[in-house]
PDB file of C-alpha atoms and ligand atoms in Angstrom:
ATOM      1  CA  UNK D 106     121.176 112.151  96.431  1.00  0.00           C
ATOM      2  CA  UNK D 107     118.834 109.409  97.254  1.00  0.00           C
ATOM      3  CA  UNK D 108     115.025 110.004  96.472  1.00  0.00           C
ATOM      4  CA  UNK D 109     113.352 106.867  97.679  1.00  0.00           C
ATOM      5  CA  UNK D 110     114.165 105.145 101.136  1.00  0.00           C
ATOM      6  CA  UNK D 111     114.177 101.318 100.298  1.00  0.00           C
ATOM      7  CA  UNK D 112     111.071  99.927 101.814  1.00  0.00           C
ATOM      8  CA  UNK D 113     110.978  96.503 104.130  1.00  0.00           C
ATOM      9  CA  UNK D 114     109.331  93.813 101.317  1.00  0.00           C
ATOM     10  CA  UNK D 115     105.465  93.665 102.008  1.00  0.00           C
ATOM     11  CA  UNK D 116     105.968  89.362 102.525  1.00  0.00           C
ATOM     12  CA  UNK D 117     108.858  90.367 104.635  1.00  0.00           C
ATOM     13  CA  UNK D 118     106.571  92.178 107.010  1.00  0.00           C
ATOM     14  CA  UNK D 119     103.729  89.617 106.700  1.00  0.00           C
ATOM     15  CA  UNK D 120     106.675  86.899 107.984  1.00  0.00           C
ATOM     16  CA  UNK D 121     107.671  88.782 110.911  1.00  0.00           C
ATOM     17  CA  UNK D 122     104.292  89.713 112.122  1.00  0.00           C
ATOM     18  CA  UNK D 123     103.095  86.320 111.659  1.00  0.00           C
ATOM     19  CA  UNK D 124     106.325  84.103 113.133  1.00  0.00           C
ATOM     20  CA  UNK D 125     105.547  83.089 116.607  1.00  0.00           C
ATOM     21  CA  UNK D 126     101.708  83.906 115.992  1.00  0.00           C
ATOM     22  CA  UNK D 127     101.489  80.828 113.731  1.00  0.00           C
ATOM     23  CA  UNK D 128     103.817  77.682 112.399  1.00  0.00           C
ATOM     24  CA  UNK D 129     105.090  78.564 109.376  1.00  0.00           C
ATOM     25  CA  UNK D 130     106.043  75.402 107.048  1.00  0.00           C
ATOM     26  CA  UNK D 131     109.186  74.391 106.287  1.00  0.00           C
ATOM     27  CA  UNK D 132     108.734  76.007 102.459  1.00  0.00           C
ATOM     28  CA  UNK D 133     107.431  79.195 104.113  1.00  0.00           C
ATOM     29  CA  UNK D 134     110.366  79.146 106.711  1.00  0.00           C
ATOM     30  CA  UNK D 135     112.468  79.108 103.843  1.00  0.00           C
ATOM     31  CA  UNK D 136     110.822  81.566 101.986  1.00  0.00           C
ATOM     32  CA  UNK D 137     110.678  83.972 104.771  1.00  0.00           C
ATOM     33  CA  UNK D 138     114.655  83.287 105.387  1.00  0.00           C
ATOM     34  CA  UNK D 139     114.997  84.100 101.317  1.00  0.00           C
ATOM     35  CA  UNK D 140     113.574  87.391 101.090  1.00  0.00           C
ATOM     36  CA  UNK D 141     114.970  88.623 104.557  1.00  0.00           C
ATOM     37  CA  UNK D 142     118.864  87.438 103.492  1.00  0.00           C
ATOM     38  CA  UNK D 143     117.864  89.317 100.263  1.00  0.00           C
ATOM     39  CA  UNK D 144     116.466  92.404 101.734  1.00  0.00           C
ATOM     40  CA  UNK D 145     119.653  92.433 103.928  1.00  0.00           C
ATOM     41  CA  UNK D 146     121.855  91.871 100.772  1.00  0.00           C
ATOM     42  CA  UNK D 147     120.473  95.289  99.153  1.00  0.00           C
ATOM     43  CA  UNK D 148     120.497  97.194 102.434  1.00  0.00           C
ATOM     44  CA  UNK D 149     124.086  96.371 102.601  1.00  0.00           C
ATOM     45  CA  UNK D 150     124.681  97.967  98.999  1.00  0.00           C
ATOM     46  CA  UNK D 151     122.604 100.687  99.795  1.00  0.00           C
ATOM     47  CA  UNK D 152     125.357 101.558 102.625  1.00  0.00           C
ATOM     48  CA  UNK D 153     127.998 100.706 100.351  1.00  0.00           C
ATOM     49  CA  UNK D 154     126.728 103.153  98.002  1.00  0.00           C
ATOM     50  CA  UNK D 155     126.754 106.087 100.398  1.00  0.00           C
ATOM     51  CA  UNK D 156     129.465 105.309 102.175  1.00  0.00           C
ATOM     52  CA  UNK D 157     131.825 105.013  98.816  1.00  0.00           C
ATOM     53  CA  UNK D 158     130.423 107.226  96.164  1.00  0.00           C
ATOM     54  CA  UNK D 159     131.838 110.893  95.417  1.00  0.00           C
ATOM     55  CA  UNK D 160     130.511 111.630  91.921  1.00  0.00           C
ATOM     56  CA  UNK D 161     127.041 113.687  91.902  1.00  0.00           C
ATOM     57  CA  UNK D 162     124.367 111.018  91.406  1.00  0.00           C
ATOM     58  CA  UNK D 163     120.593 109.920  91.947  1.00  0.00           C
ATOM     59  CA  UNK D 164     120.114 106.720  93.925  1.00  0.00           C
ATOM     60  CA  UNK D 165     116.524 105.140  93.736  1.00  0.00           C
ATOM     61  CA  UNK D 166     116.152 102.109  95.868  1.00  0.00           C
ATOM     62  CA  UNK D 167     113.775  99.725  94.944  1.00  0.00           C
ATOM     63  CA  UNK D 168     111.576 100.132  91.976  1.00  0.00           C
ATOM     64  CA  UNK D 169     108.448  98.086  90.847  1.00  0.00           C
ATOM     65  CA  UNK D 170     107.463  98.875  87.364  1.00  0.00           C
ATOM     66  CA  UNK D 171     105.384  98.101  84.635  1.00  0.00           C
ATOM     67  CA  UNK D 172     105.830  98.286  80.747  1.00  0.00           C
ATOM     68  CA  UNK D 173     103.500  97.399  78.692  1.00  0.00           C
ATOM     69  CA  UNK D 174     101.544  95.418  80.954  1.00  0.00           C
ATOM     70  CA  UNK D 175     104.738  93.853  81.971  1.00  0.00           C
ATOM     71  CA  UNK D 176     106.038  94.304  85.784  1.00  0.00           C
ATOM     72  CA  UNK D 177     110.042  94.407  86.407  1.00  0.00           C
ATOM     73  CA  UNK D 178     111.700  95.090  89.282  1.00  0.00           C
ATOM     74  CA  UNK D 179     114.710  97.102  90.034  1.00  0.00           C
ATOM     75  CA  UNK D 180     116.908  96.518  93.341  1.00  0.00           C
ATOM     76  CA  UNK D 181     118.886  99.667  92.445  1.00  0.00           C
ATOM     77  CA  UNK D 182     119.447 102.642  90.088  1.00  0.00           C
ATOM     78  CA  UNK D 183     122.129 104.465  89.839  1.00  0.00           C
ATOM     79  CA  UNK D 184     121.885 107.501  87.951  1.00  0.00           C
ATOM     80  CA  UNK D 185     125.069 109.751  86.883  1.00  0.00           C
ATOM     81  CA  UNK D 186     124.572 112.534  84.238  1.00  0.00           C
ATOM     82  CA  UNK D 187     126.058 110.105  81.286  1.00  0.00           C
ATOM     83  CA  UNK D 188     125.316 106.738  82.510  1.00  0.00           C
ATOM     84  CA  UNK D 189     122.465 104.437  84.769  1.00  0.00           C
ATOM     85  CA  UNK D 190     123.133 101.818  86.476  1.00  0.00           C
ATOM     86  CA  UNK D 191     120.958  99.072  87.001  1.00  0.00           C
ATOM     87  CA  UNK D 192     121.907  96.874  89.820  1.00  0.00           C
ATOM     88  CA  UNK D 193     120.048  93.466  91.206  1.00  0.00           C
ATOM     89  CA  UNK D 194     121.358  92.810  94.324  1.00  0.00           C
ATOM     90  CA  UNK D 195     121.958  89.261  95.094  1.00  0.00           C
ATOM     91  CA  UNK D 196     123.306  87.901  98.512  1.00  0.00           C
ATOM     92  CA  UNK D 197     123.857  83.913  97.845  1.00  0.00           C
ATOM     93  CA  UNK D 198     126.470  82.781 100.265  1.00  0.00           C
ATOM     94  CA  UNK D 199     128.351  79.394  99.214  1.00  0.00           C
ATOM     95  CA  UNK D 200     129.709  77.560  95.565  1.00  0.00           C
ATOM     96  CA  UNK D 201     127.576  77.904  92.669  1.00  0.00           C
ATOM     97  CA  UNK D 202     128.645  77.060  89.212  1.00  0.00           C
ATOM     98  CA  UNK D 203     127.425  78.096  85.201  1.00  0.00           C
ATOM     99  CA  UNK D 204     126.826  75.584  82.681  1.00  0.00           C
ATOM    100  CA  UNK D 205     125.731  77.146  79.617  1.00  0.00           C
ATOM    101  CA  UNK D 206     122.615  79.494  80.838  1.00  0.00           C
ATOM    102  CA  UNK D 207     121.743  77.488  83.742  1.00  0.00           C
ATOM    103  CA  UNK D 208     122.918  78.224  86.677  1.00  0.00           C
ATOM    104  CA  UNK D 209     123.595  75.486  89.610  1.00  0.00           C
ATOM    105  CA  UNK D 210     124.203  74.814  93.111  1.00  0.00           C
ATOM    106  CA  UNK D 211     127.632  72.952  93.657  1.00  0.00           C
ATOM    107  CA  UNK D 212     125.591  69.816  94.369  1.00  0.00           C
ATOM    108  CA  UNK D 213     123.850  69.791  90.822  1.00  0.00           C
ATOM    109  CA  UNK D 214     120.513  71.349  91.528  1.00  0.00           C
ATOM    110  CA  UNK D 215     119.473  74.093  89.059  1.00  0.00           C
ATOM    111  CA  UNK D 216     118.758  77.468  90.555  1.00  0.00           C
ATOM    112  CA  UNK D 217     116.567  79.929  88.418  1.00  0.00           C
ATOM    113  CA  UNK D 218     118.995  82.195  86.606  1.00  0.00           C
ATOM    114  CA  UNK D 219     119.554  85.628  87.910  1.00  0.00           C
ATOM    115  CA  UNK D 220     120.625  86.906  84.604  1.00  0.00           C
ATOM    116  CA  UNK D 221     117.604  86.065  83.291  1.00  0.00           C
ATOM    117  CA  UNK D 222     115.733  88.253  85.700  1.00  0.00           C
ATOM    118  CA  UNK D 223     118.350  91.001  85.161  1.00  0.00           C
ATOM    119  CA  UNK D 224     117.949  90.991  81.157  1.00  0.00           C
ATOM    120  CA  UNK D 225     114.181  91.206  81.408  1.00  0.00           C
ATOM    121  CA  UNK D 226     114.354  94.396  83.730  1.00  0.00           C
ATOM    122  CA  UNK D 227     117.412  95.809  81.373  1.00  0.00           C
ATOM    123  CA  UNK D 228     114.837  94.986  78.190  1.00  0.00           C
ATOM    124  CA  UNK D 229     111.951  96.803  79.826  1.00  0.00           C
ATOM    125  CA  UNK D 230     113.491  99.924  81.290  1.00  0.00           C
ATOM    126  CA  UNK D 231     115.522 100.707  78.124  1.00  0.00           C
ATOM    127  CA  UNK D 232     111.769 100.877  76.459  1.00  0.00           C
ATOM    128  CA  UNK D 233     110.499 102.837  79.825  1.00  0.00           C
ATOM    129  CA  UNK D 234     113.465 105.389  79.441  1.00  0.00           C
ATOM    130  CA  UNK D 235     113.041 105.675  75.548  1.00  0.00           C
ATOM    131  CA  UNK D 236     109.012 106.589  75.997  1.00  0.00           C
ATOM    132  CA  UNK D 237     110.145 108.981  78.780  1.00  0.00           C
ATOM    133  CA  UNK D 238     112.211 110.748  76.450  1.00  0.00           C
ATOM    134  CA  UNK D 239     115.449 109.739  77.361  1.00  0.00           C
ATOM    135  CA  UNK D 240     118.466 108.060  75.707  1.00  0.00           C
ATOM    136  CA  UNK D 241     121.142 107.902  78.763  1.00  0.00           C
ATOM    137  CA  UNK D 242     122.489 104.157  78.403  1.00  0.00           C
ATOM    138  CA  UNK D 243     122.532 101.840  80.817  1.00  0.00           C
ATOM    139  CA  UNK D 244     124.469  99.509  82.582  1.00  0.00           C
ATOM    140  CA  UNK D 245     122.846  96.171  83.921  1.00  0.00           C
ATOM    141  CA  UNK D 246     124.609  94.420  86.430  1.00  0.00           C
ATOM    142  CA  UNK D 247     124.351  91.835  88.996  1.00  0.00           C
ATOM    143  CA  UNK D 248     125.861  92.689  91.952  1.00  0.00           C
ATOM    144  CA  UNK D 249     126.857  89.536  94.276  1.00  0.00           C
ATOM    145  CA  UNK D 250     127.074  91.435  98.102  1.00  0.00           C
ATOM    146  CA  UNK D 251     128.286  88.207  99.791  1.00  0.00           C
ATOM    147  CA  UNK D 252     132.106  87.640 100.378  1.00  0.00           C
ATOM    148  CA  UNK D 253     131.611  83.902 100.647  1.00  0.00           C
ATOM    149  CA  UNK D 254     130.231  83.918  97.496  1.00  0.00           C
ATOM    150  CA  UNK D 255     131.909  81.802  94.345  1.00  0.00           C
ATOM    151  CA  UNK D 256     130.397  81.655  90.646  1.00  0.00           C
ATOM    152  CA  UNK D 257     132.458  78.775  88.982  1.00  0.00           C
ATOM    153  CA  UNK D 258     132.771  78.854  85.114  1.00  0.00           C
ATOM    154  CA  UNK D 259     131.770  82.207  85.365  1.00  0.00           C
ATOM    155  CA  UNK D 260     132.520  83.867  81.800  1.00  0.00           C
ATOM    156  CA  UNK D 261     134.149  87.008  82.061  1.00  0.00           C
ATOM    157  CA  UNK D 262     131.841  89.200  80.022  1.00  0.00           C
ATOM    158  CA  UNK D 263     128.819  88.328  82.342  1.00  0.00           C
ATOM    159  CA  UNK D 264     127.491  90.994  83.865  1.00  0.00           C
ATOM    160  CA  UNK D 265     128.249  90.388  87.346  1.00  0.00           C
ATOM    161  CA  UNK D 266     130.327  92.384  89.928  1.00  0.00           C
ATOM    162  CA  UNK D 267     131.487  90.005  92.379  1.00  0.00           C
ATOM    163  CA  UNK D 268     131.756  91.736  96.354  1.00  0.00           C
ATOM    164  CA  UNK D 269     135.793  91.407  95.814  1.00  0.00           C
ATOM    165  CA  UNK D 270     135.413  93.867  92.426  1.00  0.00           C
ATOM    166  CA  UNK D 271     133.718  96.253  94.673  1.00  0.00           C
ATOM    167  CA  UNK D 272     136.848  98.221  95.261  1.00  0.00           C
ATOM    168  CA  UNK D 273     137.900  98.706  91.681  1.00  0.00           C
ATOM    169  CA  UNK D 274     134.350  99.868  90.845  1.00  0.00           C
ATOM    170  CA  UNK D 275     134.468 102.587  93.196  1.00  0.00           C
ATOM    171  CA  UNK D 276     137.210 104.031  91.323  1.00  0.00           C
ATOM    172  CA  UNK D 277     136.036 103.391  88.352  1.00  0.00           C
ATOM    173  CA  UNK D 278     132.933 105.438  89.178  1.00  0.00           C
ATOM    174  CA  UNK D 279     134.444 107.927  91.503  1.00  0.00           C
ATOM    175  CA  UNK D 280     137.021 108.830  88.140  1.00  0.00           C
ATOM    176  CA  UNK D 281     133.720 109.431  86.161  1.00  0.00           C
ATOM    177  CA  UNK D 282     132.642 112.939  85.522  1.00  0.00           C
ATOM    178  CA  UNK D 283     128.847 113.215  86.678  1.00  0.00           C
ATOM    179  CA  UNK D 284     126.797 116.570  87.241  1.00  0.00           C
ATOM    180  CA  UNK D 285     123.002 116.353  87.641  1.00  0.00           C
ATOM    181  CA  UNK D 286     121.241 118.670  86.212  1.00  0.00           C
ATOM    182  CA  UNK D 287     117.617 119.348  86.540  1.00  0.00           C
ATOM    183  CA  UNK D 288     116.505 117.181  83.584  1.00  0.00           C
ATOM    184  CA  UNK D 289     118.066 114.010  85.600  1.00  0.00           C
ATOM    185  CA  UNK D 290     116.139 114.701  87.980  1.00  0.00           C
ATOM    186  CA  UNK D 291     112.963 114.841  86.595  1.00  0.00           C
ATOM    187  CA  UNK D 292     113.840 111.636  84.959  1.00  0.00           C
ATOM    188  CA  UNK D 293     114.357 110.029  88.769  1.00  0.00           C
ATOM    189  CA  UNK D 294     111.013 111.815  89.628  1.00  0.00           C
ATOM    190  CA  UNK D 295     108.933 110.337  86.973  1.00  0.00           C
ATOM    191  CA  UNK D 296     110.617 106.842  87.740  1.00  0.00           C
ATOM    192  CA  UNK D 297     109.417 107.221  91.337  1.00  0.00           C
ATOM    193  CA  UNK D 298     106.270 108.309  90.834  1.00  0.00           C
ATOM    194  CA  UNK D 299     105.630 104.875  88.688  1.00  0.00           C
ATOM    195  CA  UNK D 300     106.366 103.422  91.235  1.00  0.00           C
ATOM    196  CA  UNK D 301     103.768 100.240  92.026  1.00  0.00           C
ATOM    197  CA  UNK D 302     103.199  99.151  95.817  1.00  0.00           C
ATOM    198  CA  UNK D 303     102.987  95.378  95.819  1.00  0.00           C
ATOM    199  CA  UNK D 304     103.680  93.003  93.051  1.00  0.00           C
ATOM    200  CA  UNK D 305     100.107  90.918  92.518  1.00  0.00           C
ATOM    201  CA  UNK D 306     103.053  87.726  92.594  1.00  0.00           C
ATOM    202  CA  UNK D 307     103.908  88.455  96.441  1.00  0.00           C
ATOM    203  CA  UNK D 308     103.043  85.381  98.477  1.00  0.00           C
ATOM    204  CA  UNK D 309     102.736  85.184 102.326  1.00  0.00           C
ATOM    205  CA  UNK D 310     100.978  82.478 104.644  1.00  0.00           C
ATOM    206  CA  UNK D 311      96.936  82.509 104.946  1.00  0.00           C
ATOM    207  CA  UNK D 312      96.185  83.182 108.307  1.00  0.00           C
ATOM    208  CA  UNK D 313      92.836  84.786 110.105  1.00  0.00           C
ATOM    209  CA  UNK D 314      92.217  86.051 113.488  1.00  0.00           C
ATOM    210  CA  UNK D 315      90.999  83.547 115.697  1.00  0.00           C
ATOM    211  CA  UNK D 316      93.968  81.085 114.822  1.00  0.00           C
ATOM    212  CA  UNK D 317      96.898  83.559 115.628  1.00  0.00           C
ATOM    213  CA  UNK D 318      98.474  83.362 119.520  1.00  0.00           C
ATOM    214  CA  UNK D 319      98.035  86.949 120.432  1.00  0.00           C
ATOM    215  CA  UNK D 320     100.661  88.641 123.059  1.00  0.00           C
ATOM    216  CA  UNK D 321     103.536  91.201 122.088  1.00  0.00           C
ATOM    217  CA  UNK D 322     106.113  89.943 119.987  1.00  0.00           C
ATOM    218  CA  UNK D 323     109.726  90.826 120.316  1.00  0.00           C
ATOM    219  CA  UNK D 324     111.077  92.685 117.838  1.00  0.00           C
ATOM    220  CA  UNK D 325     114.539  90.600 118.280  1.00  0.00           C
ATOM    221  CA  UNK D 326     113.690  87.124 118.374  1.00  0.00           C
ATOM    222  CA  UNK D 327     109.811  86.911 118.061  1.00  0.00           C
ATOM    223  CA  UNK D 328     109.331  85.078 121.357  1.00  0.00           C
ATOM    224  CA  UNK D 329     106.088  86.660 122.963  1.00  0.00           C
ATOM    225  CA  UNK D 330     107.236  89.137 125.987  1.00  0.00           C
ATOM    226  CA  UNK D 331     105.235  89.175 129.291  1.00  0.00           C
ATOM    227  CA  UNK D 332     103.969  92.216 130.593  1.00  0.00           C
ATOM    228  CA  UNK D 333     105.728  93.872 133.130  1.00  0.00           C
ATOM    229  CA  UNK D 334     103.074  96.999 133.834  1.00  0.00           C
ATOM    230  CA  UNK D 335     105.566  99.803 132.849  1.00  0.00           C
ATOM    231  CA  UNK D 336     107.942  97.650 130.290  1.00  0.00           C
ATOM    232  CA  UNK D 337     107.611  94.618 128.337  1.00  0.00           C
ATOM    233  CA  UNK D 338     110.468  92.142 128.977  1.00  0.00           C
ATOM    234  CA  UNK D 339     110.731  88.833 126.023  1.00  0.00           C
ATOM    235  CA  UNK D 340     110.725  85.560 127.408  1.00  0.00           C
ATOM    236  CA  UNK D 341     112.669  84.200 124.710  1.00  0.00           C
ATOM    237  CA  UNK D 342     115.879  86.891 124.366  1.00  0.00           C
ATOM    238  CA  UNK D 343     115.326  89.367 127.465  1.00  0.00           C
ATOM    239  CA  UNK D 344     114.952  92.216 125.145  1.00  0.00           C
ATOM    240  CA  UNK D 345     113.296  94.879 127.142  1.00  0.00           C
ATOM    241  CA  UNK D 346     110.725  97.758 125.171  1.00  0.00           C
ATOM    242  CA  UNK D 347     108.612 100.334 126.459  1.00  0.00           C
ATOM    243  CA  UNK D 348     104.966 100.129 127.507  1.00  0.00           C
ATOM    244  CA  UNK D 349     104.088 102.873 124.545  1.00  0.00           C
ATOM    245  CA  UNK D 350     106.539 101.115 121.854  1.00  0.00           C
ATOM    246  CA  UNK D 351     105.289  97.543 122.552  1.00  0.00           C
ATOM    247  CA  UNK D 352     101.575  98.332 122.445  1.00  0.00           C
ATOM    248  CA  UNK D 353     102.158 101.007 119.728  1.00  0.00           C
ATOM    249  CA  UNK D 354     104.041  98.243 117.512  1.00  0.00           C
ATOM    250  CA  UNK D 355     101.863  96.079 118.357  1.00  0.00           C
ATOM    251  CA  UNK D 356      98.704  97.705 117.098  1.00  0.00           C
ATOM    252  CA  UNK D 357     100.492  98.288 113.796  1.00  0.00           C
ATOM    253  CA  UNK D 358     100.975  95.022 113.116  1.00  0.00           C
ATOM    254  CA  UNK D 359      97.419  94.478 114.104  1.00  0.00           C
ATOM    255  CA  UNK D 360      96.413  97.118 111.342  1.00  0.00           C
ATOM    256  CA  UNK D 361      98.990  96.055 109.139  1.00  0.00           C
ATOM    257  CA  UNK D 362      97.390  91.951 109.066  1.00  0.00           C
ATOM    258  CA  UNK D 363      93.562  92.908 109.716  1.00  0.00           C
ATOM    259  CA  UNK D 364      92.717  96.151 107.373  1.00  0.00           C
ATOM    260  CA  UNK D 365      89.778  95.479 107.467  1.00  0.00           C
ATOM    261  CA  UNK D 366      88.443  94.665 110.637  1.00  0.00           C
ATOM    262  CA  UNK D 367      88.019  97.949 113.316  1.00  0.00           C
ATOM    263  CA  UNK D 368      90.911  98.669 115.850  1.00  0.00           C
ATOM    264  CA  UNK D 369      88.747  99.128 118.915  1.00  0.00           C
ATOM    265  CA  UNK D 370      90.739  99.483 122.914  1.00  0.00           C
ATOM    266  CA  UNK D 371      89.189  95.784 123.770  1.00  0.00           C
ATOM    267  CA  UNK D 372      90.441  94.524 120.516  1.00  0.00           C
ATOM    268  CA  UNK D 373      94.066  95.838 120.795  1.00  0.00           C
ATOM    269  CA  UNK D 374      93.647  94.395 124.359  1.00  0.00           C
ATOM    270  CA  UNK D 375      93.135  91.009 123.189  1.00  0.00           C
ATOM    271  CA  UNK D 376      95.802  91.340 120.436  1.00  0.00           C
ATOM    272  CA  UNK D 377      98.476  92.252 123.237  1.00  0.00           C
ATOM    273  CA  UNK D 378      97.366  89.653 125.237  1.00  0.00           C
ATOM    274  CA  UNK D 379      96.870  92.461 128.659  1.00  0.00           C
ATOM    275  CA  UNK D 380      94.540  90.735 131.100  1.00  0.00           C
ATOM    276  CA  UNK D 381      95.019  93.680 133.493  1.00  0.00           C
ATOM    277  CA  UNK D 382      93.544  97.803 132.624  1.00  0.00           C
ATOM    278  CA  UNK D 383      92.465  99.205 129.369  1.00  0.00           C
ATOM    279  CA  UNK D 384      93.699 102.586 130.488  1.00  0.00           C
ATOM    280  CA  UNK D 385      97.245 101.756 129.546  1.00  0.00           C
ATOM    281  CA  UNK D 386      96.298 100.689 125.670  1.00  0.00           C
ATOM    282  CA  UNK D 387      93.196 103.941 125.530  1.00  0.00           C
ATOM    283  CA  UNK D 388      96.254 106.458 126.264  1.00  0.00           C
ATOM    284  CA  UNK D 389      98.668 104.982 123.453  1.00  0.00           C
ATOM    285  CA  UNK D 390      95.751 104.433 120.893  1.00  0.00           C
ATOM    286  CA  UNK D 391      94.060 107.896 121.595  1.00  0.00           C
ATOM    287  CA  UNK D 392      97.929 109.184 121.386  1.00  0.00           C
ATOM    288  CA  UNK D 393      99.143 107.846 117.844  1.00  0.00           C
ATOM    289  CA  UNK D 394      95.813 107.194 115.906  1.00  0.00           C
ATOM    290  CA  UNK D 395      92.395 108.760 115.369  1.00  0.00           C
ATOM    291  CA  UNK D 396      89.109 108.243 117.571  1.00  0.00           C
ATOM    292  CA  UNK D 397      86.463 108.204 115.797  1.00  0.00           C
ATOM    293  CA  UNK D 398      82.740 107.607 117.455  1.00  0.00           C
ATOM    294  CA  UNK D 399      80.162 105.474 115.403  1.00  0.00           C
ATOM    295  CA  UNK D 400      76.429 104.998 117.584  1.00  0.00           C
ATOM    296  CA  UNK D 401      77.851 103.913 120.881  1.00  0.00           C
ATOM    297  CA  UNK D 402      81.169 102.417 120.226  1.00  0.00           C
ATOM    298  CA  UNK D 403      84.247 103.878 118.439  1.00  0.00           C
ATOM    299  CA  UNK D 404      87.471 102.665 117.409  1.00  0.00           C
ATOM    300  CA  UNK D 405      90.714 104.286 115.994  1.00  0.00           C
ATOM    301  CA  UNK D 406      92.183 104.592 112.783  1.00  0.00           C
TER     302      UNK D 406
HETATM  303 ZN1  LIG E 458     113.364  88.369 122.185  1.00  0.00          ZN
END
């Protein structure tokens, strides 16, 4: 059973509201590429999960949470009645090589060491489990999604299933008695409910209103889409959307990046870059949000 749906990475959604509004620099190109192959990466072991999996288990995707002032992060947990599983999803694609506890590219250049990462979130949900009253044990592993993936000098006691050991885990779990009982899941309750929203470490690209190109984005290729009174057709890809889901989208994102500043019909006109009618953008705002009236204007939230 799966008790929390794994949510998009706030920066993730800051990057692809933002590309094509503004030029993102090379570092924050490369950033943005980073957290979407690794959001893809766990997404892809999410499916593997549920596609592969027979035992009764709890499944909580993504988990921020803090110990003793100390935030960790879990990709995955796995939870069977005698055993968790904590995964960290990783979805590196080319030759990588271990020399000692450092961890390299093929060319030489030190990356910053997964395990690391993995035995700090091991460390601090052992403690988290033991002060909820639990003494399951767990499992830490790093799970490596990517086929093309190669870890030279890897030792074979590191904790590290590689995407070709995927198969033989499957049995290996699948052969493992596992019945959830209430208790378990109060355990995966609490853990969700600890959950924190955003990490005070996520990063994204300082932007403000007047500087961003407005117009409606595609959702494919982010190439702004002209306005074809009924549909919205992109300019870059040819992708075609709604009137309704374009300007609906659209004003999300325009929530999403301006909290703060009042969604008003002229506003959302401006974002969406229509030159033509309001009437179209009053029907989809007074459909999906709230009006609300304050002295002679309103807006909608
Ligand atoms: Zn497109």
């Amino acid at each position: 059973m799966n008790l929390q749906d794994r949510e998009e990475p706030i920066e993730l959604k800051y990057f692809r509201f933002l590309e094509g509004r503004i030029d993102l620099s090379p570092e924050e190109k490369r950033q943005y590429a980073n957290v979407q192959k690794g959001f893809e990466g766990e997404l892809k072991f999410d499916h593997w999960i549920e596609q592969n999996l027979s035992p009764d288990y709890l499944l909580i995707k993504g988990l921020l949470l803090e110990h003793r002032g100390e935030l960790f992060q879990i990709d995955t947990l796995l939870i069977f009645s005698g055993q968790i599983y904590l995964f960290n999803v990783k979805n590196h694609v080319g030759d990588y090589y271990i020399d000692g506890e450092n961890w390299h590219f093929m060319s030489g250049a030190e990356i910053k060491s997964p395990l690391l990462q993995l035995q700090r979130s091991d460390f601090l949900l052992r403690q988290l489990l033991r002060k909820l009253g639990t003494n399951t044990t767990v499992k830490p592993s790093l799970v490596f999604i990517h086929p093309e993936f190669i870890l030279y000098n890897a030792p074979p006691k590191l904790p590290v299933l590689f995407s070709g050991q995927l198969h033989r885990f499957k049995k290996k779990l699948n052969s493992m008695p596992s019945k959830i009982e209430r208790k378990h899941e109060i355990l995966a309750e609490r853990l969700v409910s600890l959950h924190l929203d955003r990490s005070p470490h996520t990063r994204w690209p300082d932007y403000d209103y007047q500087q961003l190109k407005k117009g409606v984005t595609c959702v494919k290729c982010a190439a702004f889409m002209s306005d074809k009174e009924r549909k919205w057709i992109c300019t870059g890809c040819g992708h075609e959307e709604d009137n309704e889901t374009a300007i609906l989208r659209s004003a999300k994102e325009y929530q999403f990046l301006f909290p703060d500043r009042k969604m008003t019909t002229n506003v959302i006109r401006e974002w969406c870059g229509i030159n033509g009618s309001k009437k179209k953008i009053r029907r989809v705002l007074t459909k999906h949000f709230r009006h609300l009236s304050q002295g002679k204007g309103s807006y909608y939230v």
